[in-house]
Short mmCIF file of C-alpha atoms in Angstrom, two decimals:
data_model
loop_
_atom_site.label_atom_id
_atom_site.label_comp_id
_atom_site.label_asym_id
_atom_site.label_seq_id
_atom_site.Cartn_x
_atom_site.Cartn_y
_atom_site.Cartn_z
CA SER Z 5 9.54 -60.27 -26.73
CA LYS Z 6 12.57 -58.32 -26.72
CA GLY Z 7 12.02 -54.74 -28.26
CA THR Z 8 8.18 -54.59 -28.06
CA ARG Z 9 6.88 -51.40 -26.76
CA ASP Z 10 3.69 -50.38 -25.09
CA ARG Z 11 2.21 -47.61 -27.18
CA SER Z 12 -1.46 -47.61 -25.96
CA GLN Z 13 -1.53 -44.29 -23.95
CA GLY Z 14 -2.01 -40.89 -25.19
CA HIS Z 15 -4.58 -38.02 -25.83
CA GLY Z 16 -6.30 -36.92 -28.92
CA ARG Z 17 -9.33 -37.55 -31.16
CA PRO Z 18 -9.30 -40.45 -33.89
CA TRP Z 19 -8.88 -39.58 -37.58
CA PHE Z 20 -10.41 -42.91 -38.64
CA LEU Z 21 -14.24 -42.81 -39.14
CA LYS Z 22 -14.74 -46.20 -37.78
CA PHE Z 23 -14.33 -45.06 -34.17
CA PRO Z 24 -16.84 -42.47 -32.41
CA ILE Z 25 -15.38 -39.38 -30.83
CA TRP Z 26 -14.04 -40.68 -27.47
CA SER Z 27 -11.90 -38.74 -25.02
CA ASN Z 28 -8.48 -40.34 -25.58
CA ILE Z 29 -6.40 -42.83 -27.39
CA THR Z 30 -6.70 -45.47 -24.76
CA ASP Z 31 -10.37 -45.75 -25.59
CA ILE Z 32 -9.79 -46.19 -29.22
CA TYR Z 33 -7.08 -48.79 -28.56
CA ASN Z 34 -9.28 -50.71 -26.40
CA ALA Z 35 -11.93 -50.96 -29.06
CA MET Z 36 -9.64 -51.86 -31.91
CA ILE Z 37 -9.42 -55.29 -33.44
CA LYS Z 38 -6.03 -56.78 -32.66
CA ILE Z 39 -3.66 -59.01 -34.56
CA ILE Z 40 -1.63 -61.51 -32.56
CA LEU Z 41 1.51 -62.72 -34.24
CA LYS Z 42 2.95 -66.06 -34.06
CA ARG Z 43 5.68 -66.53 -31.58
CA GLY Z 44 9.05 -65.26 -33.16
CA ARG Z 45 7.37 -63.56 -36.04
CA GLU Z 46 7.73 -60.06 -34.71
CA GLU Z 47 11.33 -59.66 -35.90
CA SER Z 48 10.45 -57.88 -39.25
CA LEU Z 49 8.29 -55.48 -37.46
CA LEU Z 50 11.09 -54.72 -34.96
CA ARG Z 51 13.04 -53.75 -38.13
CA PHE Z 52 10.20 -51.52 -39.27
CA HIS Z 53 9.16 -53.57 -42.19
CA PRO Z 54 5.72 -52.08 -43.32
CA TRP Z 55 3.81 -55.37 -43.96
CA VAL Z 56 2.28 -58.14 -41.94
CA PHE Z 57 1.88 -61.35 -43.81
CA SER Z 58 -1.09 -63.73 -43.23
CA GLY Z 59 1.12 -66.40 -42.49
CA ALA Z 60 2.65 -64.75 -39.40
CA ILE Z 61 -0.65 -64.38 -37.75
CA ALA Z 62 -1.65 -66.57 -34.94
CA GLU Z 63 -4.96 -65.04 -34.02
CA ILE Z 64 -7.30 -62.20 -34.85
CA GLN Z 65 -9.32 -60.86 -31.94
CA GLY Z 66 -12.56 -59.71 -33.59
CA ASN Z 67 -13.91 -59.54 -36.98
CA PRO Z 68 -12.13 -56.82 -39.03
CA ALA Z 69 -13.56 -55.48 -42.11
CA GLU Z 70 -11.13 -54.79 -44.99
CA GLY Z 71 -9.72 -51.39 -44.52
CA ASP Z 72 -10.09 -51.24 -40.80
CA LEU Z 73 -7.47 -49.77 -38.63
CA VAL Z 74 -6.10 -52.51 -36.43
CA SER Z 75 -3.42 -52.99 -33.78
CA VAL Z 76 -0.57 -55.64 -34.34
CA HIS Z 77 0.87 -57.45 -31.18
CA ALA Z 78 3.69 -59.81 -30.58
CA TYR Z 79 2.80 -63.30 -29.20
CA ASP Z 80 3.31 -62.09 -25.75
CA GLY Z 81 0.90 -59.07 -26.25
CA GLY Z 82 3.35 -56.24 -26.70
CA ILE Z 83 2.10 -53.52 -29.19
CA LEU Z 84 4.20 -53.45 -32.41
CA ALA Z 85 2.32 -51.44 -34.90
CA TYR Z 86 -0.84 -50.05 -36.23
CA GLY Z 87 -2.06 -50.34 -39.86
CA HIS Z 88 -4.83 -51.13 -42.35
CA TYR Z 89 -6.18 -54.67 -42.29
CA GLN Z 90 -6.82 -56.14 -45.83
CA ILE Z 91 -7.71 -59.56 -47.20
CA GLY Z 92 -4.94 -61.51 -48.99
CA SER Z 93 -1.26 -62.66 -48.25
CA ILE Z 94 -0.32 -59.07 -47.02
CA ALA Z 95 -2.75 -58.77 -44.18
CA VAL Z 96 -1.76 -55.41 -42.56
CA ARG Z 97 -0.18 -52.43 -44.30
CA VAL Z 98 1.60 -50.60 -41.48
CA LEU Z 99 0.86 -46.92 -40.90
CA SER Z 100 2.89 -46.20 -37.68
CA PHE Z 101 5.05 -48.07 -35.14
CA ASP Z 102 3.71 -45.88 -32.42
CA ASP Z 103 0.36 -44.42 -31.61
CA SER Z 104 0.60 -41.58 -34.25
CA ALA Z 105 -1.76 -43.44 -36.49
CA LEU Z 106 -4.63 -42.87 -33.91
CA ARG Z 107 -4.10 -39.15 -33.67
CA PRO Z 108 -6.21 -36.47 -35.48
CA ASP Z 109 -3.39 -34.83 -37.06
CA PHE Z 110 -1.84 -38.01 -38.49
CA TRP Z 111 -2.29 -37.38 -42.29
CA GLU Z 112 -1.22 -33.82 -42.00
CA ILE Z 113 1.89 -34.72 -40.32
CA MET Z 114 2.79 -37.54 -42.72
CA LEU Z 115 2.01 -35.40 -45.74
CA SER Z 116 3.96 -32.59 -44.42
CA ARG Z 117 6.99 -34.88 -43.83
CA ALA Z 118 6.60 -36.13 -47.57
CA LEU Z 119 6.43 -32.46 -48.66
CA GLN Z 120 9.57 -31.46 -46.90
CA VAL Z 121 11.56 -34.22 -48.55
CA ARG Z 122 10.47 -32.84 -51.96
CA VAL Z 123 11.55 -29.39 -50.62
CA SER Z 124 14.92 -30.77 -49.72
CA CYS Z 125 15.35 -32.35 -53.08
CA GLY Z 126 14.69 -29.10 -54.85
CA LEU Z 127 11.40 -30.11 -56.40
CA HIS Z 128 8.82 -28.14 -54.53
CA GLY Z 129 9.42 -24.39 -55.12
CA SER Z 130 11.46 -24.88 -58.23
CA THR Z 131 10.99 -22.57 -61.21
CA ASP Z 132 12.16 -25.42 -63.57
CA THR Z 133 9.89 -28.14 -62.15
CA ASN Z 134 6.46 -27.86 -60.77
CA CYS Z 135 5.29 -31.52 -60.79
CA TYR Z 136 6.57 -34.51 -58.71
CA ARG Z 137 5.33 -37.32 -56.77
CA LEU Z 138 4.42 -36.31 -53.20
CA VAL Z 139 3.67 -39.72 -51.83
CA HIS Z 140 5.17 -43.02 -53.04
CA GLY Z 141 3.59 -45.66 -50.90
CA GLU Z 142 6.07 -47.41 -48.51
CA GLY Z 143 8.76 -45.01 -49.64
CA ASP Z 144 6.80 -42.40 -47.43
CA ASN Z 145 5.60 -44.74 -44.87
CA LEU Z 146 2.08 -44.65 -46.37
CA PRO Z 147 1.66 -48.14 -47.97
CA GLY Z 148 -1.17 -48.30 -50.49
CA LEU Z 149 -1.17 -44.59 -51.31
CA ILE Z 150 0.15 -42.63 -54.34
CA ILE Z 151 -0.11 -38.85 -54.60
CA ASP Z 152 1.10 -37.06 -57.69
CA TYR Z 153 1.34 -33.18 -57.80
CA TYR Z 154 0.78 -31.05 -60.78
CA ASP Z 155 1.31 -27.32 -60.11
CA GLY Z 156 -1.32 -27.16 -57.37
CA VAL Z 157 -3.45 -30.17 -58.36
CA CYS Z 158 -2.90 -33.35 -56.44
CA VAL Z 159 -4.06 -36.58 -57.94
CA MET Z 160 -4.24 -39.48 -55.57
CA GLN Z 161 -4.66 -43.26 -56.23
CA ALA Z 162 -5.48 -45.71 -53.35
CA HIS Z 163 -4.02 -49.20 -53.74
CA SER Z 164 -5.71 -50.57 -50.69
CA VAL Z 165 -9.23 -50.48 -48.98
CA GLY Z 166 -7.85 -48.52 -45.99
CA MET Z 167 -6.55 -45.71 -48.18
CA PHE Z 168 -9.64 -45.47 -50.28
CA ARG Z 169 -11.71 -45.18 -47.14
CA ALA Z 170 -9.41 -42.41 -45.82
CA LYS Z 171 -9.45 -40.32 -48.99
CA LYS Z 172 -11.66 -37.55 -47.44
CA GLN Z 173 -9.19 -37.15 -44.50
CA ILE Z 174 -6.26 -37.17 -46.86
CA SER Z 175 -7.87 -34.43 -48.99
CA ASP Z 176 -8.52 -32.21 -45.92
CA ALA Z 177 -4.73 -32.98 -44.89
CA LEU Z 178 -3.57 -31.90 -48.30
CA GLN Z 179 -5.63 -28.48 -48.06
CA LYS Z 180 -3.76 -27.91 -44.69
CA VAL Z 181 -0.39 -28.76 -46.00
CA TYR Z 182 -0.34 -26.69 -49.19
CA GLY Z 183 -2.79 -23.98 -48.10
CA PRO Z 184 -4.33 -21.64 -50.57
CA SER Z 185 -1.73 -22.72 -53.41
CA LEU Z 186 -3.78 -25.99 -53.67
CA LYS Z 187 -6.09 -25.84 -56.62
CA ALA Z 188 -7.76 -29.28 -56.36
CA VAL Z 189 -7.60 -32.93 -55.27
CA TYR Z 190 -8.68 -35.49 -57.70
CA ASP Z 191 -9.34 -39.16 -56.82
CA LYS Z 192 -8.29 -41.82 -59.51
CA SER Z 193 -8.65 -44.99 -57.66
CA SER Z 194 -11.12 -46.81 -59.91
CA GLY Z 195 -8.23 -48.70 -61.66
CA THR Z 196 -6.11 -49.27 -58.53
CA ALA Z 197 -8.18 -50.07 -55.49
CA PRO Z 198 -9.27 -53.71 -54.85
CA TYR Z 199 -12.38 -54.12 -57.08
CA LYS Z 200 -13.53 -57.07 -55.17
CA ALA Z 201 -14.08 -55.03 -52.05
CA GLY Z 202 -17.39 -53.74 -52.81
CA LEU Z 203 -16.13 -50.00 -52.97
CA GLU Z 204 -17.93 -47.47 -54.93
CA LEU Z 205 -15.06 -46.88 -57.35
CA ILE Z 206 -15.99 -43.61 -59.40
CA ASP Z 207 -13.18 -41.17 -60.03
CA GLY Z 208 -13.80 -37.48 -59.18
CA TYR Z 209 -12.67 -34.29 -57.49
CA LEU Z 210 -12.41 -34.59 -53.68
CA TYR Z 211 -11.83 -30.83 -53.48
CA GLN Z 212 -11.88 -27.89 -55.94
CA GLY Z 213 -10.76 -24.29 -55.12
CA GLU Z 214 -12.84 -21.49 -56.11
CA GLY Z 215 -13.12 -21.04 -59.90
CA PHE Z 216 -10.91 -24.18 -60.59
CA SER Z 217 -12.67 -26.33 -63.41
CA ASP Z 218 -9.90 -27.72 -65.55
CA ASP Z 219 -9.04 -31.41 -66.12
CA GLU Z 220 -5.73 -30.72 -67.50
CA GLN Z 221 -3.00 -28.10 -67.38
CA THR Z 222 0.50 -27.28 -68.64
CA VAL Z 223 3.25 -28.20 -66.11
CA VAL Z 224 6.81 -27.81 -66.25
CA GLU Z 225 9.66 -30.44 -65.74
CA ASN Z 226 13.25 -29.57 -66.01
CA GLY Z 227 12.31 -26.44 -67.79
CA HIS Z 228 10.15 -28.28 -70.27
CA LYS Z 229 6.38 -27.81 -70.83
CA PHE Z 230 3.97 -30.80 -70.73
CA ILE Z 231 0.31 -30.93 -71.01
CA VAL Z 232 -1.13 -33.30 -68.29
CA ASN Z 233 -4.78 -34.62 -68.32
CA TRP Z 234 -5.29 -36.49 -65.12
CA THR Z 235 -8.88 -37.68 -66.00
CA GLU Z 236 -7.99 -39.25 -69.26
CA GLY Z 237 -4.32 -39.87 -69.22
CA GLN Z 238 -2.54 -43.17 -67.93
CA LYS Z 239 -1.91 -43.56 -64.22
CA THR Z 240 -2.30 -40.07 -62.63
CA GLY Z 241 -1.97 -38.33 -66.00
CA PHE Z 242 1.94 -38.26 -66.39
CA PHE Z 243 4.92 -40.71 -65.77
CA LEU Z 244 6.61 -38.73 -63.41
CA ASP Z 245 8.96 -41.47 -62.52
CA GLN Z 246 10.64 -41.06 -65.82
CA ARG Z 247 11.59 -37.43 -65.07
CA GLU Z 248 15.51 -38.27 -65.11
CA ASN Z 249 14.97 -40.37 -68.33
CA ARG Z 250 13.35 -37.43 -70.13
CA ALA Z 251 16.03 -35.01 -68.88
CA LEU Z 252 18.57 -37.25 -70.72
CA VAL Z 253 16.80 -37.09 -74.07
#
């Protein structure tokens, strides 16, 4: 259909653990389960909508497990996107509309972009605020993922099986993006990941820097100090989306 693009070629090693280490992206693509849409149902993806609904699917070529990385195709076979397969009305959460989701540096690139947005907003590197939401799901083109930053500690919540299964890669990428300033990465997905998927939902640290052992610390927001405990507090430990409201009080 009009606007579909062939994105199967390229080089690099896969980031997703389902695939063995092959020589190029073409090999990965050829082994992927393919989601074929009904005729005319590709329009939302051509507008870069990040979801594929189950009712739009004509055929699934293969037997995907929940969380698998799959390719999405128009009815005529043209490649539209790549994303995490899941069981439910939202069948695919799109990670990329090109082959970048197949590349080994995918997470590092996406998290770096998210950080640069926070830098441009004056959040990262500010003396008045050292806590913010680094990743806000679809808003940062990473549907199913939340990451909050508390003065060097990143707390993540996976809302999909695909994101939960990728948590080690996400943690490794955070270490590269933040460098030595990163104190820890804590996974708090037990209350957000799909509980029927048979996942081992145990909260805990994915990374701890040398000498770091705290489960709470004092952060600064708009010049005011708050104690945040990510292990016992609600959500990731603090309602960062209420920053502007707190500033009004």
